[in-house]
Short mmCIF file of C-alpha atoms in Angstrom, two decimals:
data_model
loop_
_atom_site.label_atom_id
_atom_site.label_comp_id
_atom_site.label_asym_id
_atom_site.label_seq_id
_atom_site.Cartn_x
_atom_site.Cartn_y
_atom_site.Cartn_z
CA UNK W 1 0.00 0.00 0.00
CA UNK W 2 1.11 3.57 -0.59
CA UNK W 3 3.20 4.98 2.21
CA UNK W 4 5.15 8.15 2.94
CA UNK W 5 7.94 8.02 5.52
CA UNK W 6 9.31 11.31 6.80
CA UNK W 7 12.63 12.22 8.36
CA UNK W 8 13.04 12.77 12.07
CA UNK W 9 12.43 15.73 14.32
CA UNK W 10 14.63 18.81 14.03
CA UNK W 11 15.57 21.60 16.41
CA UNK W 12 16.86 24.76 14.78
CA UNK W 13 17.86 28.24 15.83
CA UNK W 14 16.15 31.32 14.40
CA UNK W 15 17.63 32.25 11.05
CA UNK W 16 18.72 28.71 10.23
CA UNK W 17 17.35 26.39 7.54
CA UNK W 18 15.72 22.99 7.80
CA UNK W 19 15.30 20.29 5.18
CA UNK W 20 12.62 17.64 5.63
CA UNK W 21 12.60 14.41 3.62
CA UNK W 22 9.62 12.32 2.57
CA UNK W 23 10.23 8.88 1.05
CA UNK W 24 7.44 7.31 -0.96
CA UNK W 25 6.80 3.62 -1.43
CA UNK W 26 4.00 1.36 -2.62
CA UNK W 27 3.08 3.43 -5.68
CA UNK W 28 4.68 5.01 -8.74
CA UNK W 29 6.29 8.15 -7.36
CA UNK W 30 6.07 10.07 -10.63
CA UNK W 31 2.35 9.41 -11.12
CA UNK W 32 1.22 11.71 -8.29
CA UNK W 33 2.10 15.07 -6.83
CA UNK W 34 3.38 15.77 -3.32
CA UNK W 35 1.88 18.52 -1.19
CA UNK W 36 3.42 19.90 1.98
CA UNK W 37 1.14 20.93 4.85
CA UNK W 38 2.07 22.16 8.29
CA UNK W 39 0.31 22.53 11.61
CA UNK W 40 1.61 24.90 14.24
CA UNK W 41 0.78 24.19 17.90
CA UNK W 42 -2.89 24.86 18.57
CA UNK W 43 -3.50 25.92 14.97
CA UNK W 44 -5.16 24.39 11.93
CA UNK W 45 -3.75 22.84 8.79
CA UNK W 46 -1.82 25.17 6.48
CA UNK W 47 -0.97 24.22 2.90
CA UNK W 48 2.55 25.25 1.91
CA UNK W 49 3.01 24.03 -1.63
CA UNK W 50 2.97 21.21 -4.17
CA UNK W 51 5.48 19.62 -6.49
CA UNK W 52 5.17 17.20 -9.38
CA UNK W 53 7.87 14.51 -9.23
CA UNK W 54 7.10 13.84 -12.91
CA UNK W 55 8.19 17.18 -14.34
CA UNK W 56 9.26 19.30 -11.35
CA UNK W 57 6.38 21.76 -11.67
CA UNK W 58 5.69 23.56 -8.42
CA UNK W 59 2.96 25.63 -6.84
CA UNK W 60 3.60 27.56 -3.64
CA UNK W 61 1.29 29.23 -1.19
CA UNK W 62 2.02 32.95 -1.46
CA UNK W 63 3.16 33.03 2.16
CA UNK W 64 6.05 30.65 1.47
CA UNK W 65 7.22 31.81 -1.93
CA UNK W 66 10.86 32.78 -1.75
CA UNK W 67 11.45 31.14 1.64
CA UNK W 68 10.67 27.51 0.90
CA UNK W 69 12.09 25.15 -1.69
CA UNK W 70 10.58 21.86 -2.80
CA UNK W 71 12.55 19.25 -4.72
CA UNK W 72 12.31 15.57 -5.56
CA UNK W 73 14.77 12.77 -6.23
CA UNK W 74 13.05 10.25 -8.47
CA UNK W 75 15.94 7.77 -8.13
CA UNK W 76 15.03 7.32 -4.45
CA UNK W 77 11.33 8.32 -4.63
CA UNK W 78 11.99 11.06 -2.10
CA UNK W 79 10.58 14.55 -1.84
CA UNK W 80 12.24 17.34 0.10
CA UNK W 81 11.05 20.57 1.67
CA UNK W 82 13.57 23.20 2.72
CA UNK W 83 12.54 26.26 4.70
CA UNK W 84 15.05 29.07 5.18
CA UNK W 85 15.32 31.98 7.59
CA UNK W 86 13.40 30.10 10.24
CA UNK W 87 11.42 32.03 12.83
CA UNK W 88 9.81 30.91 16.04
CA UNK W 89 6.42 30.85 14.33
CA UNK W 90 7.74 28.19 11.95
CA UNK W 91 7.62 25.77 14.86
CA UNK W 92 5.18 23.17 13.61
CA UNK W 93 4.63 19.62 12.46
CA UNK W 94 5.35 19.41 8.75
CA UNK W 95 3.50 16.78 6.71
CA UNK W 96 4.02 15.54 3.20
CA UNK W 97 1.01 14.08 1.44
CA UNK W 98 0.30 12.42 -1.88
CA UNK W 99 -1.72 14.71 -4.10
CA UNK W 100 -3.04 14.68 -7.61
CA UNK W 101 -0.71 14.78 -10.59
CA UNK W 102 -0.87 17.95 -12.68
CA UNK W 103 -2.20 20.22 -9.93
CA UNK W 104 -2.66 20.16 -6.16
CA UNK W 105 -6.21 19.04 -5.44
CA UNK W 106 -6.70 16.68 -2.49
CA UNK W 107 -4.39 14.50 -0.41
CA UNK W 108 -5.09 10.81 0.06
CA UNK W 109 -1.93 9.47 1.72
CA UNK W 110 -0.06 11.34 4.45
CA UNK W 111 3.29 10.97 6.14
CA UNK W 112 3.35 10.85 9.95
CA UNK W 113 4.84 14.31 10.17
CA UNK W 114 8.17 15.87 11.11
CA UNK W 115 8.31 18.14 14.13
CA UNK W 116 10.41 21.24 13.57
CA UNK W 117 11.15 23.33 16.63
CA UNK W 118 12.68 26.76 16.19
CA UNK W 119 14.17 28.08 19.39
CA UNK W 120 17.18 30.08 20.50
CA UNK Q 1 -8.48 34.55 -1.56
CA UNK Q 2 -11.22 32.04 -0.92
CA UNK Q 3 -12.30 31.55 2.70
CA UNK Q 4 -13.81 28.43 4.29
CA UNK Q 5 -15.65 28.84 7.58
CA UNK Q 6 -16.15 25.99 10.03
CA UNK Q 7 -17.72 26.12 13.50
CA UNK Q 8 -15.03 25.64 16.15
CA UNK Q 9 -16.81 22.82 17.91
CA UNK Q 10 -19.63 20.31 17.64
CA UNK Q 11 -20.78 17.97 20.38
CA UNK Q 12 -22.83 14.81 19.99
CA UNK Q 13 -23.83 11.84 22.10
CA UNK Q 14 -22.68 8.34 21.13
CA UNK Q 15 -25.01 6.69 18.64
CA UNK Q 16 -26.38 9.99 17.39
CA UNK Q 17 -25.65 11.87 14.17
CA UNK Q 18 -23.00 14.59 13.93
CA UNK Q 19 -23.20 17.24 11.23
CA UNK Q 20 -20.28 19.59 10.61
CA UNK Q 21 -20.58 22.45 8.18
CA UNK Q 22 -18.11 24.21 5.92
CA UNK Q 23 -19.22 27.55 4.55
CA UNK Q 24 -17.87 29.35 1.51
CA UNK Q 25 -19.09 31.63 -1.24
CA UNK Q 26 -20.87 29.38 -3.76
CA UNK Q 27 -19.00 26.39 -2.37
CA UNK Q 28 -21.51 24.18 -4.16
CA UNK Q 29 -19.63 24.93 -7.38
CA UNK Q 30 -16.44 23.46 -5.94
CA UNK Q 31 -15.40 19.96 -4.87
CA UNK Q 32 -14.99 19.65 -1.12
CA UNK Q 33 -12.70 17.22 0.66
CA UNK Q 34 -12.73 16.36 4.36
CA UNK Q 35 -9.94 15.22 6.66
CA UNK Q 36 -10.02 13.74 10.16
CA UNK Q 37 -7.16 14.60 12.49
CA UNK Q 38 -6.74 12.96 15.84
CA UNK Q 39 -4.26 14.37 18.34
CA UNK Q 40 -0.67 13.81 17.25
CA UNK Q 41 -1.61 11.66 14.28
CA UNK Q 42 -1.46 12.52 10.59
CA UNK Q 43 -4.65 13.70 8.87
CA UNK Q 44 -6.80 11.06 7.22
CA UNK Q 45 -8.90 11.72 4.13
CA UNK Q 46 -12.48 10.70 4.98
CA UNK Q 47 -14.47 12.26 2.12
CA UNK Q 48 -13.38 13.50 -1.31
CA UNK Q 49 -15.27 15.06 -4.19
CA UNK Q 50 -18.08 16.13 -1.85
CA UNK Q 51 -19.32 12.69 -0.96
CA UNK Q 52 -16.97 9.88 -2.02
CA UNK Q 53 -15.37 7.71 0.64
CA UNK Q 54 -11.83 6.31 0.34
CA UNK Q 55 -11.51 2.61 0.91
CA UNK Q 56 -11.44 1.77 4.60
CA UNK Q 57 -13.62 4.70 5.66
CA UNK Q 58 -16.88 3.49 7.26
CA UNK Q 59 -20.18 4.11 5.49
CA UNK Q 60 -21.19 6.12 8.56
CA UNK Q 61 -19.22 9.00 7.01
CA UNK Q 62 -20.99 10.92 4.26
CA UNK Q 63 -20.81 14.34 2.67
CA UNK Q 64 -22.98 16.77 0.76
CA UNK Q 65 -22.41 20.15 -0.88
CA UNK Q 66 -24.85 22.74 -2.14
CA UNK Q 67 -25.16 26.50 -2.31
CA UNK Q 68 -22.89 28.11 0.26
CA UNK Q 69 -22.53 25.13 2.60
CA UNK Q 70 -20.88 21.72 2.51
CA UNK Q 71 -21.66 19.23 5.26
CA UNK Q 72 -19.84 16.24 6.69
CA UNK Q 73 -22.24 13.84 8.40
CA UNK Q 74 -21.21 11.06 10.74
CA UNK Q 75 -23.99 8.62 11.61
CA UNK Q 76 -24.04 6.44 14.72
CA UNK Q 77 -21.16 8.37 16.22
CA UNK Q 78 -18.59 6.41 18.20
CA UNK Q 79 -16.08 7.55 20.79
CA UNK Q 80 -13.32 6.88 18.27
CA UNK Q 81 -14.73 9.55 15.94
CA UNK Q 82 -13.66 12.28 18.35
CA UNK Q 83 -11.20 14.41 16.37
CA UNK Q 84 -10.70 17.65 14.50
CA UNK Q 85 -12.29 17.73 11.06
CA UNK Q 86 -11.07 19.99 8.26
CA UNK Q 87 -12.74 20.81 4.97
CA UNK Q 88 -10.60 21.69 1.95
CA UNK Q 89 -11.18 22.96 -1.57
CA UNK Q 90 -9.17 23.81 -4.64
CA UNK Q 91 -9.40 27.40 -5.81
CA UNK Q 92 -8.37 28.84 -9.16
CA UNK Q 93 -7.49 32.27 -7.77
CA UNK Q 94 -4.82 32.84 -5.15
CA UNK Q 95 -3.53 29.86 -3.19
CA UNK Q 96 -4.93 26.73 -4.87
CA UNK Q 97 -5.42 24.67 -1.72
CA UNK Q 98 -7.58 26.15 1.02
CA UNK Q 99 -8.35 24.56 4.38
CA UNK Q 100 -11.12 25.53 6.73
CA UNK Q 101 -10.19 26.36 10.29
CA UNK Q 102 -11.36 22.97 11.54
CA UNK Q 103 -14.15 21.72 13.79
CA UNK Q 104 -13.47 19.84 16.98
CA UNK Q 105 -15.93 16.98 17.35
CA UNK Q 106 -16.57 16.00 20.96
CA UNK Q 107 -18.38 12.77 21.73
CA UNK Q 108 -20.20 13.28 25.00
#
């Protein structure tokens, strides 16, 4: 069955960068998109962006354009999210999720999440 | 950008029916998807395209969408249904993926 396995928790200082990995298995990696969603403590779900492993097309939420980078490595079926210039309000659980190919639409398989803590 | 409005909380007794709404301007013209999120677990898709259920989701979960309101209905509510529920749509203007603020379902 389709599965997404994410990298482990990170603790970063303000101003640093973090890179989260998401390894897919159980389906053809290039046949679906990957969305990234985060949830800050006590807050709701926030969509960050989407990438197509097939052709590298991306779509970012306006809030994260210029500060986040999404990439994929099709040889290992892994997607990556990098967030730069971290602030305390970036403290959140970051999820990757399988999305539609061609455009972000809805997410049917989710990783367990990666906790990123930003603290001095 | 498009805004989805969900009531912060809904309470229901076990065995009864829970209805959670998701309001948006002419939301009936969009496809609505619903996610269940329990505590520290990952979200789970429970309804997609307004009323379709992924495999493994009980028939007790159903959805509808018309006018300015989409509704997630859970019949014969169980204690295990207690969770936060989020609606989500795709929008062609602004950010393409929009989540509602979530509704906390409490089973009394």
